[in-house]
PDB file of C-alpha atoms and ligand atoms in Angstrom:
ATOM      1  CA  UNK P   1     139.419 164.369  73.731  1.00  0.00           C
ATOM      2  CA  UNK P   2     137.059 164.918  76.925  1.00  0.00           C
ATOM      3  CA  UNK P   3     133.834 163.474  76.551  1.00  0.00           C
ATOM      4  CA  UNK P   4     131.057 165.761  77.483  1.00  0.00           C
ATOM      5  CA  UNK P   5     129.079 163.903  80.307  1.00  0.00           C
ATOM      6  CA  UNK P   6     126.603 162.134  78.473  1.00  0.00           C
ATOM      7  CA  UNK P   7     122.899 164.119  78.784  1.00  0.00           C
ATOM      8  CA  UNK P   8     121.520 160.370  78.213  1.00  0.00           C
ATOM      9  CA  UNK P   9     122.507 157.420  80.547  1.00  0.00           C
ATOM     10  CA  UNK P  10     124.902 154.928  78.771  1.00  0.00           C
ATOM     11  CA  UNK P  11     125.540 151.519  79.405  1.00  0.00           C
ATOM     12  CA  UNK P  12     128.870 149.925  78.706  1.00  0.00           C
ATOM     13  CA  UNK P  13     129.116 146.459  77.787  1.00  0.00           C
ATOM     14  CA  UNK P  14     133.344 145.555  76.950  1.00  0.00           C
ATOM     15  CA  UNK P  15     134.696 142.615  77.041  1.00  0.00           C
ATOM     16  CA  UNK P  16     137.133 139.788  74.637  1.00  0.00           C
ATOM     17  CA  UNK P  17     136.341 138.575  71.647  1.00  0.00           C
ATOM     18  CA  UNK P  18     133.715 135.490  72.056  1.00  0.00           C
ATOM     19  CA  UNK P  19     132.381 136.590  75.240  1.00  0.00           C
ATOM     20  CA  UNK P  20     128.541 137.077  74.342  1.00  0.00           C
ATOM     21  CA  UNK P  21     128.817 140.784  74.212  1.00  0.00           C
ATOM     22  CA  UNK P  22     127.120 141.642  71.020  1.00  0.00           C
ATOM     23  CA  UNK P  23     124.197 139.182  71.842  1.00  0.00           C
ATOM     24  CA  UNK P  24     123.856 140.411  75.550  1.00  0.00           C
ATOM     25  CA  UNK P  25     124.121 144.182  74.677  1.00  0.00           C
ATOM     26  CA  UNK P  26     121.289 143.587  72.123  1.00  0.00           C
ATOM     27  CA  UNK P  27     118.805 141.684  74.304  1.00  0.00           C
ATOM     28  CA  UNK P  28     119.726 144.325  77.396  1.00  0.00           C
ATOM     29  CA  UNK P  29     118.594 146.986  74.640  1.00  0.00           C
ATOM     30  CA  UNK P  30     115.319 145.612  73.578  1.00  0.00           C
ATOM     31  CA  UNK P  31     114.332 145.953  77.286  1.00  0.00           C
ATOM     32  CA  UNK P  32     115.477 148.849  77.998  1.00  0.00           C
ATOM     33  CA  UNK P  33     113.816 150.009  74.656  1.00  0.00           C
ATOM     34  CA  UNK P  34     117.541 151.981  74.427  1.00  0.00           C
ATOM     35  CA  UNK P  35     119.493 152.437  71.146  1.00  0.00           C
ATOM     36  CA  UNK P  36     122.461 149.999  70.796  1.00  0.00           C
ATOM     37  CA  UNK P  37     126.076 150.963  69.685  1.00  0.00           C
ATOM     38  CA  UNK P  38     128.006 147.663  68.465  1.00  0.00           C
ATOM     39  CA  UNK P  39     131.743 149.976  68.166  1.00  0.00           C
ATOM     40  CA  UNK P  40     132.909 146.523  66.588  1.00  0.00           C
ATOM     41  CA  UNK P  41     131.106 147.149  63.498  1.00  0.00           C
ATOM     42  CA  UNK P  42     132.272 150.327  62.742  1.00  0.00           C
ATOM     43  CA  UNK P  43     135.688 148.800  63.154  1.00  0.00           C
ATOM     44  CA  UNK P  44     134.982 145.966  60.748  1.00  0.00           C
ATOM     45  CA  UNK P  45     133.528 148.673  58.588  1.00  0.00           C
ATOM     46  CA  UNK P  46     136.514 150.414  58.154  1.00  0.00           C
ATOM     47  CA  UNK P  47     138.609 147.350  57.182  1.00  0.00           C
ATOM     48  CA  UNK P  48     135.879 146.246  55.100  1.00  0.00           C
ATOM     49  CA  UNK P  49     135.836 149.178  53.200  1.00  0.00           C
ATOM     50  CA  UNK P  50     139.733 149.545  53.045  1.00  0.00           C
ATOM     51  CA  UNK P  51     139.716 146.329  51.284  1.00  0.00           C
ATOM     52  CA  UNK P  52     136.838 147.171  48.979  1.00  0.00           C
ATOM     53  CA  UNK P  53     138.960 150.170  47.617  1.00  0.00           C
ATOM     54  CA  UNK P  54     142.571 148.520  47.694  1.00  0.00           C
ATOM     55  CA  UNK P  55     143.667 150.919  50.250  1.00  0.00           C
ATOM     56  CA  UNK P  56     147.017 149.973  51.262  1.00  0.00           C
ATOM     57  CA  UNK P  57     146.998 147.676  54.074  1.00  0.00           C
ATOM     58  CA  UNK P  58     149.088 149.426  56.380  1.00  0.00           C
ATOM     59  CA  UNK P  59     148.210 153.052  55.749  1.00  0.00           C
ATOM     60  CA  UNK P  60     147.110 154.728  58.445  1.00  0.00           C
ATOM     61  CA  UNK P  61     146.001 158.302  56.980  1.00  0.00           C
ATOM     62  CA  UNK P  62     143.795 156.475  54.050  1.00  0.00           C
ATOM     63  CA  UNK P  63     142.316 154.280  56.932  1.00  0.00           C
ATOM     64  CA  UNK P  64     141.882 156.852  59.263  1.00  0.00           C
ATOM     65  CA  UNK P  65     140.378 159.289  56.614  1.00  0.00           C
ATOM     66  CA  UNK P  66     137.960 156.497  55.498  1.00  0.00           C
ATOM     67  CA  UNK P  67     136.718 156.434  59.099  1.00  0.00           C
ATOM     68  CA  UNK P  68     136.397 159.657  59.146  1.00  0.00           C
ATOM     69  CA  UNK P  69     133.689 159.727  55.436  1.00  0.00           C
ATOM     70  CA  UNK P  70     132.708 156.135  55.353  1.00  0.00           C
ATOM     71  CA  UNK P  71     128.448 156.222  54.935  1.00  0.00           C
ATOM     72  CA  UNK P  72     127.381 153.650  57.474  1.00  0.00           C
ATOM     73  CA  UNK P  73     123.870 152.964  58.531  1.00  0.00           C
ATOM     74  CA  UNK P  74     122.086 150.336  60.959  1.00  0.00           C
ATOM     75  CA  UNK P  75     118.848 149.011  60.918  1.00  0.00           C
ATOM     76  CA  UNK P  76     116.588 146.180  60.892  1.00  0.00           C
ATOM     77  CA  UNK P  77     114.871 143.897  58.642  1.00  0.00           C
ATOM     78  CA  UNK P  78     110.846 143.320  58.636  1.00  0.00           C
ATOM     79  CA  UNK P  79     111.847 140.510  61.113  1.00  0.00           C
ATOM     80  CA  UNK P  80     113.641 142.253  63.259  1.00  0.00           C
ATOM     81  CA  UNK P  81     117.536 141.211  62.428  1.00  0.00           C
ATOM     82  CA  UNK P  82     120.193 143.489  62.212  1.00  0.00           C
ATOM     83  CA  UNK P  83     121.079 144.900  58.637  1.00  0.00           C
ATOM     84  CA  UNK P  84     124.151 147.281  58.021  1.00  0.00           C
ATOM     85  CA  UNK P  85     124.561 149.426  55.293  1.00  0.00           C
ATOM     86  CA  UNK P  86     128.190 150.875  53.933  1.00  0.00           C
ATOM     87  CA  UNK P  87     127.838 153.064  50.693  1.00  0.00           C
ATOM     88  CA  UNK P  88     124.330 152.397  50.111  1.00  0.00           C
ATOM     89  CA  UNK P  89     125.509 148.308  49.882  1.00  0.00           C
ATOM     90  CA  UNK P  90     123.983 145.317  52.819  1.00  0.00           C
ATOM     91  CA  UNK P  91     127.365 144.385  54.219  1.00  0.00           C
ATOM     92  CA  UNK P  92     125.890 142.638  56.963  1.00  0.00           C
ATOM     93  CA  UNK P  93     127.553 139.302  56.273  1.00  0.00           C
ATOM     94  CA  UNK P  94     130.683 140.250  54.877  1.00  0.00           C
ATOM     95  CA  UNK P  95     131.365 142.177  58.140  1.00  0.00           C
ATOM     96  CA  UNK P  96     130.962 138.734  60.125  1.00  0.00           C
ATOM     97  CA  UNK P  97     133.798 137.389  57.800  1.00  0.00           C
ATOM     98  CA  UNK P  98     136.808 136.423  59.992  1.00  0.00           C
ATOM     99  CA  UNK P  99     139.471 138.585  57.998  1.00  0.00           C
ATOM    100  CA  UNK P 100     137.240 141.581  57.994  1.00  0.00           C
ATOM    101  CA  UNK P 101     137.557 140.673  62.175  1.00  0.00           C
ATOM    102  CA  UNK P 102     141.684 140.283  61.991  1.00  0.00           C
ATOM    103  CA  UNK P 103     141.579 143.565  59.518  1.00  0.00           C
ATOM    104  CA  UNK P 104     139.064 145.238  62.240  1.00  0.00           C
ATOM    105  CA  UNK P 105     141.703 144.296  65.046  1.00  0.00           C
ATOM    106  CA  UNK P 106     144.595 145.596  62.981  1.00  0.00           C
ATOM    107  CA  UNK P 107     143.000 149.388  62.102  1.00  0.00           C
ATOM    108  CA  UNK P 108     141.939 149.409  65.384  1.00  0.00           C
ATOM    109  CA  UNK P 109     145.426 149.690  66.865  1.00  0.00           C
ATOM    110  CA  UNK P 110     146.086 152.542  65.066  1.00  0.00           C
ATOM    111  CA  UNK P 111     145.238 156.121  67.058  1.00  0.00           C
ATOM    112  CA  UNK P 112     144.126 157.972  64.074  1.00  0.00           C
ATOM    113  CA  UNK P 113     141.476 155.647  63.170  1.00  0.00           C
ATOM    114  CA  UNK P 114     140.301 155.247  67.163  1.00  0.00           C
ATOM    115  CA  UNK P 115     140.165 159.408  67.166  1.00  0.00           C
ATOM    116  CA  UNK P 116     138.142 159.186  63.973  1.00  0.00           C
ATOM    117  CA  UNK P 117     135.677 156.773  65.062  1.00  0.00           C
ATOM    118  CA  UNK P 118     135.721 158.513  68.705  1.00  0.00           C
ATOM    119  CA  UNK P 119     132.747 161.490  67.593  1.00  0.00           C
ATOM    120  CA  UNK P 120     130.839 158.931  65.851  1.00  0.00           C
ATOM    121  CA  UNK P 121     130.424 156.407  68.642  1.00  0.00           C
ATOM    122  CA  UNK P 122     129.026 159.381  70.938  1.00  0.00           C
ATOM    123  CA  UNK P 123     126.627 160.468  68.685  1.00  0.00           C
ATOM    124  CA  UNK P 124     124.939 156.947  69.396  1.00  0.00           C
ATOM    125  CA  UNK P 125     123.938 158.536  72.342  1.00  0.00           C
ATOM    126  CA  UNK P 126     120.330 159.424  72.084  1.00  0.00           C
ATOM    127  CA  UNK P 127     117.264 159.400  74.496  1.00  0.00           C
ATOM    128  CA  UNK P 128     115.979 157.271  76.018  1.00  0.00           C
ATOM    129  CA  UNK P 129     119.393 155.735  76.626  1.00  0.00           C
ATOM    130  CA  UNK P 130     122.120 153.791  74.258  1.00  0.00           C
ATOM    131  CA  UNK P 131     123.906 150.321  75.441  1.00  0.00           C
ATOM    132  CA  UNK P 132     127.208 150.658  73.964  1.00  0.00           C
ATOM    133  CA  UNK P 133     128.770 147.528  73.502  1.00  0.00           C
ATOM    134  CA  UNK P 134     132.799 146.708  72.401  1.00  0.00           C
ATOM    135  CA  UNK P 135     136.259 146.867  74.214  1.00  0.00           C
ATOM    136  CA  UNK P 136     137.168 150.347  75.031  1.00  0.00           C
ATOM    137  CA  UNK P 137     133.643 152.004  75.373  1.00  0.00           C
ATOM    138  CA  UNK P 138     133.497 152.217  79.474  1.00  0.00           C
ATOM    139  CA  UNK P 139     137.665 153.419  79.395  1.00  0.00           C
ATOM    140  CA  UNK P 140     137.301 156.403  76.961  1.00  0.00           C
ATOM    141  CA  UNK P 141     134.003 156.586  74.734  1.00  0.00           C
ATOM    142  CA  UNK P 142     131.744 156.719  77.351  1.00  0.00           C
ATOM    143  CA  UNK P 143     133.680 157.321  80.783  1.00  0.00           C
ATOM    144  CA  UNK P 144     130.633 159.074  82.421  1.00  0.00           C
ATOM    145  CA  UNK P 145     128.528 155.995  81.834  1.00  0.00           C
ATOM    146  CA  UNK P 146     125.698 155.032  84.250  1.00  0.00           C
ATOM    147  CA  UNK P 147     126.254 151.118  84.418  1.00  0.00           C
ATOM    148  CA  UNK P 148     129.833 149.728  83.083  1.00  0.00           C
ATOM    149  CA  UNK P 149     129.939 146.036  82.372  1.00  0.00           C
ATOM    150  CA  UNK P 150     133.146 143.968  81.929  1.00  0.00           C
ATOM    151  CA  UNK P 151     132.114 140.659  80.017  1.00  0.00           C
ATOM    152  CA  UNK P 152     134.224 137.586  80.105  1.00  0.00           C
ATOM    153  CA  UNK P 153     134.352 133.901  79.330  1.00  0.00           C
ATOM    154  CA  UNK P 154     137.042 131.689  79.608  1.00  0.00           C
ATOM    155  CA  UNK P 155     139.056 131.675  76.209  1.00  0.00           C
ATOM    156  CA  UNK P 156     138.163 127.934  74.896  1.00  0.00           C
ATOM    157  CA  UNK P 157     134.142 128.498  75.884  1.00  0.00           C
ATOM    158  CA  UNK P 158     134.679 132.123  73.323  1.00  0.00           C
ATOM    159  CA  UNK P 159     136.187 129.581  70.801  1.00  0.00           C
ATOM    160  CA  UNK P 160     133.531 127.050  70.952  1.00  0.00           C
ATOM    161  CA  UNK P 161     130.971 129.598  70.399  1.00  0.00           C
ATOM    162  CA  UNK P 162     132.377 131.560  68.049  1.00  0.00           C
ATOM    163  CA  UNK P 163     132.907 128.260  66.066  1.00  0.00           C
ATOM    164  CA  UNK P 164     129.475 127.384  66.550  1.00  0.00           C
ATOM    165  CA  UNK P 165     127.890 130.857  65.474  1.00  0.00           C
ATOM    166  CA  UNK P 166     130.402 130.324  62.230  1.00  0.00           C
ATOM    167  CA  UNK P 167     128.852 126.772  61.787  1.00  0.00           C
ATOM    168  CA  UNK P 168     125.290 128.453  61.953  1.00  0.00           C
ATOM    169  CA  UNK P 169     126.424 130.886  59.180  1.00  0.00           C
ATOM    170  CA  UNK P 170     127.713 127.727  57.157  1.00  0.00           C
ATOM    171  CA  UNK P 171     131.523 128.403  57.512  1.00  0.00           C
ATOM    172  CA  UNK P 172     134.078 125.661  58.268  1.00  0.00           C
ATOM    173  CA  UNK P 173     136.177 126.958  60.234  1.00  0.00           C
ATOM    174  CA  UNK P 174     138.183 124.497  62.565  1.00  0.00           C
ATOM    175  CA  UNK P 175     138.069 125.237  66.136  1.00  0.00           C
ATOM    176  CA  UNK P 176     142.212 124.424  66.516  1.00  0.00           C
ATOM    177  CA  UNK P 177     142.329 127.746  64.124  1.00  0.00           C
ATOM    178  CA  UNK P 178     139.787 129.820  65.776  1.00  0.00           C
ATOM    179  CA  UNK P 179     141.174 129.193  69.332  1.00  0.00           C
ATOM    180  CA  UNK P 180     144.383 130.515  67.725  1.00  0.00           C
ATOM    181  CA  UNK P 181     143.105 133.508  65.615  1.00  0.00           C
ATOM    182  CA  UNK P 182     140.974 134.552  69.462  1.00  0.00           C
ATOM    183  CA  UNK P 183     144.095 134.146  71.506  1.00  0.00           C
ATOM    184  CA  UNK P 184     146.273 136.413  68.665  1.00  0.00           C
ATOM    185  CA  UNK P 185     143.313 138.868  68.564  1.00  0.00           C
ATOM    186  CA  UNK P 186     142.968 138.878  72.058  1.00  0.00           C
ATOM    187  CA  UNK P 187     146.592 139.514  72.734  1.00  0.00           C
ATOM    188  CA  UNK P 188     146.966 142.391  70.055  1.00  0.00           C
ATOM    189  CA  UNK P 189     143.839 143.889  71.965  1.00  0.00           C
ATOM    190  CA  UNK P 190     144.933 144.085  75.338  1.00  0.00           C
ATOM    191  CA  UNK P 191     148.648 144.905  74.856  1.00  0.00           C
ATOM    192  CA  UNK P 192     148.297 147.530  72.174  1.00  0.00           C
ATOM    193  CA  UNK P 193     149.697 151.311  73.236  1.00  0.00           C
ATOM    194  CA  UNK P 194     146.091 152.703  72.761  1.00  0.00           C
ATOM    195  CA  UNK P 195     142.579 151.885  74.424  1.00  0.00           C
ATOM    196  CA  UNK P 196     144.309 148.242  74.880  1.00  0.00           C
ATOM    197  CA  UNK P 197     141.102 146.175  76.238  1.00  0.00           C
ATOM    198  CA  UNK P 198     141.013 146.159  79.872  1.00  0.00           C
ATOM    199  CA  UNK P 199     138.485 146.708  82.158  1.00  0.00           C
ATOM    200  CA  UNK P 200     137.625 150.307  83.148  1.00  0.00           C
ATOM    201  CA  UNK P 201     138.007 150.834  87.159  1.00  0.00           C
ATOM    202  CA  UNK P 202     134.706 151.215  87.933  1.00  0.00           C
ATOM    203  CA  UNK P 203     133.196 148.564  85.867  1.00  0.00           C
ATOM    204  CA  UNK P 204     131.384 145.440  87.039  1.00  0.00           C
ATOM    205  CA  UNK P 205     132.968 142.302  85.857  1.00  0.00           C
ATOM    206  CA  UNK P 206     130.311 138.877  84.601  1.00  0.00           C
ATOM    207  CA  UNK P 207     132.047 136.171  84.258  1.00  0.00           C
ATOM    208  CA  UNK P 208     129.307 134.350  81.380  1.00  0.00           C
ATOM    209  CA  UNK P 209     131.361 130.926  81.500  1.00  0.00           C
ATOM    210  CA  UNK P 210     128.541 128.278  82.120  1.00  0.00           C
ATOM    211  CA  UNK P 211     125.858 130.868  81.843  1.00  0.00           C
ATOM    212  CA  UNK P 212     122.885 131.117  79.776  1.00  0.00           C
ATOM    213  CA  UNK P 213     122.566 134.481  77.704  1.00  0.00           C
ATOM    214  CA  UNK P 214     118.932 134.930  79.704  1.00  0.00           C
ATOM    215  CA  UNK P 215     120.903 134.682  82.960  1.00  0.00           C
ATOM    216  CA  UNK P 216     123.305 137.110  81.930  1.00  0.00           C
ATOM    217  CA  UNK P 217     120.750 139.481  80.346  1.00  0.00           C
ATOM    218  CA  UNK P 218     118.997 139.394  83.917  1.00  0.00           C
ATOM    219  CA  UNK P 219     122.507 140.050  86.020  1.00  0.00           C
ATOM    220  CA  UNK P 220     122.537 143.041  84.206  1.00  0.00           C
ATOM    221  CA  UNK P 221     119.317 144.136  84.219  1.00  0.00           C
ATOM    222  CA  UNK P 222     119.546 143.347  88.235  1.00  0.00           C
ATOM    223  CA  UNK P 223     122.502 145.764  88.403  1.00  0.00           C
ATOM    224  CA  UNK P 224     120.638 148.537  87.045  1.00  0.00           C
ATOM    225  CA  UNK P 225     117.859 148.028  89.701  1.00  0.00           C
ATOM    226  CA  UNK P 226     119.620 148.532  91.832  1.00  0.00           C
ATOM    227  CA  UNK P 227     121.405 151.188  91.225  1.00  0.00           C
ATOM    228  CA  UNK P 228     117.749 152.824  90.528  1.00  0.00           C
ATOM    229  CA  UNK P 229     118.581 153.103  86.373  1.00  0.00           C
ATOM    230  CA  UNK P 230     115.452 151.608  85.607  1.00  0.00           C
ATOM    231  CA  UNK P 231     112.416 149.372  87.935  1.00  0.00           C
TER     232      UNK P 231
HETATM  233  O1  C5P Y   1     133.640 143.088  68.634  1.00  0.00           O
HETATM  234  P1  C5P Y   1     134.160 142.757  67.269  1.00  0.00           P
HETATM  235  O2  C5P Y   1     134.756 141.387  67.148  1.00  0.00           O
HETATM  236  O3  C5P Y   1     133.181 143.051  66.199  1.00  0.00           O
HETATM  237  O4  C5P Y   1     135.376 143.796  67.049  1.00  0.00           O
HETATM  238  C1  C5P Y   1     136.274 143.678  65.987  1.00  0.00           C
HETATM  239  C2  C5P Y   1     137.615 144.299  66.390  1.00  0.00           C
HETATM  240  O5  C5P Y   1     137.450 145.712  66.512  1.00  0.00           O
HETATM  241  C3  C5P Y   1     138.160 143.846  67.741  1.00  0.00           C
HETATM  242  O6  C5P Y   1     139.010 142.733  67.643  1.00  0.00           O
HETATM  243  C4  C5P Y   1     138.943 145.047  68.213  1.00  0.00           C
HETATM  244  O7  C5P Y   1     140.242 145.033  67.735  1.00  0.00           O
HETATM  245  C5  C5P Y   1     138.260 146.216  67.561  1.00  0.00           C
HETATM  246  N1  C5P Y   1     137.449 147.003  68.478  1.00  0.00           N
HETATM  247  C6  C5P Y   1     138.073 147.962  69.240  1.00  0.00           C
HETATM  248  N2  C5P Y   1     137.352 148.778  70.053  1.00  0.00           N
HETATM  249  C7  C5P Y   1     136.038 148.626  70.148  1.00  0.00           C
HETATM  250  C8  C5P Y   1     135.370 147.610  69.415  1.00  0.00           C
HETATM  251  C9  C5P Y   1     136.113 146.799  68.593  1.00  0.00           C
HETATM  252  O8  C5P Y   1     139.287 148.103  69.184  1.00  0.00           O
HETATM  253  N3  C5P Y   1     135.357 149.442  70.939  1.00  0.00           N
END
């Protein structure tokens, strides 16, 4: 499907698993004072709620169909944090969980559920500007974007902060296991047939090993200036 060049300027922020995209693309947001597209979630969201009806694990139509209906809404507590709504019910945790993640990486292979979700991520789009942040969004959601970001990390740093954001949460999870479950997800990522996770050809690789989330925040923010998005 050909995406209408977008009438607001995009951002795209993709990148593995682990790499520090969903924290970067939020604090490059606030900033900006831009709306903020985390495509992940409405992945998670559709595995979350194929397991909360007892779809069928590995049908496609009922997935893709649920994609398609599913109510989903984000917003933000009085302090500020993130809150997402499915049905009318807070799943904000329960998307975090590490199976909804595996279940999120499984749909998302399948084409029917990416075409589904493909309308919804674009209407994110809204003045002043949207930071769209996930795996395939400077490749095919947003081709026409403004600024396209490629976020990496090497694979062990993505583990050990993926097991320490778990720890925060109060999960024991060992970090043998999550090494393992990144490297699977990563793989079934970037070698599936459709939107596999690569970079797009124009976009900017950051390589966040070693760096602070401010210093990252500010590389991007740099590249914007100047390429005269913003002052
Ligand atoms: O980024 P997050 O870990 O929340 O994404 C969950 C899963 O959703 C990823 O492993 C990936 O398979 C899928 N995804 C995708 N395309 C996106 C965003 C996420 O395929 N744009």
């Amino acid at each position: 499907m050909a995406e209408t060049r977008p009438l607001v300027p995009v951002v795209t922020i993709d990148g593995p698993s682990g790499s520090g995209k969903g924290t970067i693309s939020r604090r490059v947001a606030d900033q900006l004072g831009w709306h903020l597209l985390d495509s992940g979630a409405l992945y998670r969201l559709v595995a979350l709620a194929g397991l909360d009806r007892g779809l069928d694990p590995e049908s496609v139509a009922a997935h893709a169909a649920l994609a398609e209906t599913m109510r989903v809404s984000f917003g933000a507590d009085a302090a500020g944090a993130e809150r997402v709504n499915l049905e009318g019910q807070d799943v904000t945790a329960r998307i975090r969980l590490e199976e909804v993640g595996q279940g999120a990486s499984r749909v998302a292979a399948w084409p029917p559920v990416r075409a589904a979700l493909l309308e919804r991520q674009r209407r994110f789009a809204e003045p002043p500007g949207l930071v769209a942040d996930g795996r395939d969004m400077g490749t095919v959601v947003f081709p026409g974007a403004v600024l396209k970001i490629f976020l990496t990390a090497s694979a062990e740093e993505r583990a050990a902060r993926r097991h320490k954001q778990l720890k925060d949460k109060g999960s024991a999870v060992s970090l043998a296991a999550l090494s393992r479950e990144i490297a699977e997800r990563d793989l079934r990522d970037s070698t599936r047939a459709v939107a596999p996770l690569r970079p797009a050809e124009d976009a900017l690789i950051i390589d966040s090993t070693g760096l602070s989330v401010a210093a990252v925040v500010e590389r991007v923010l740099e590249l914007g200036r100047q390429r005269s998005l913003w002052s």
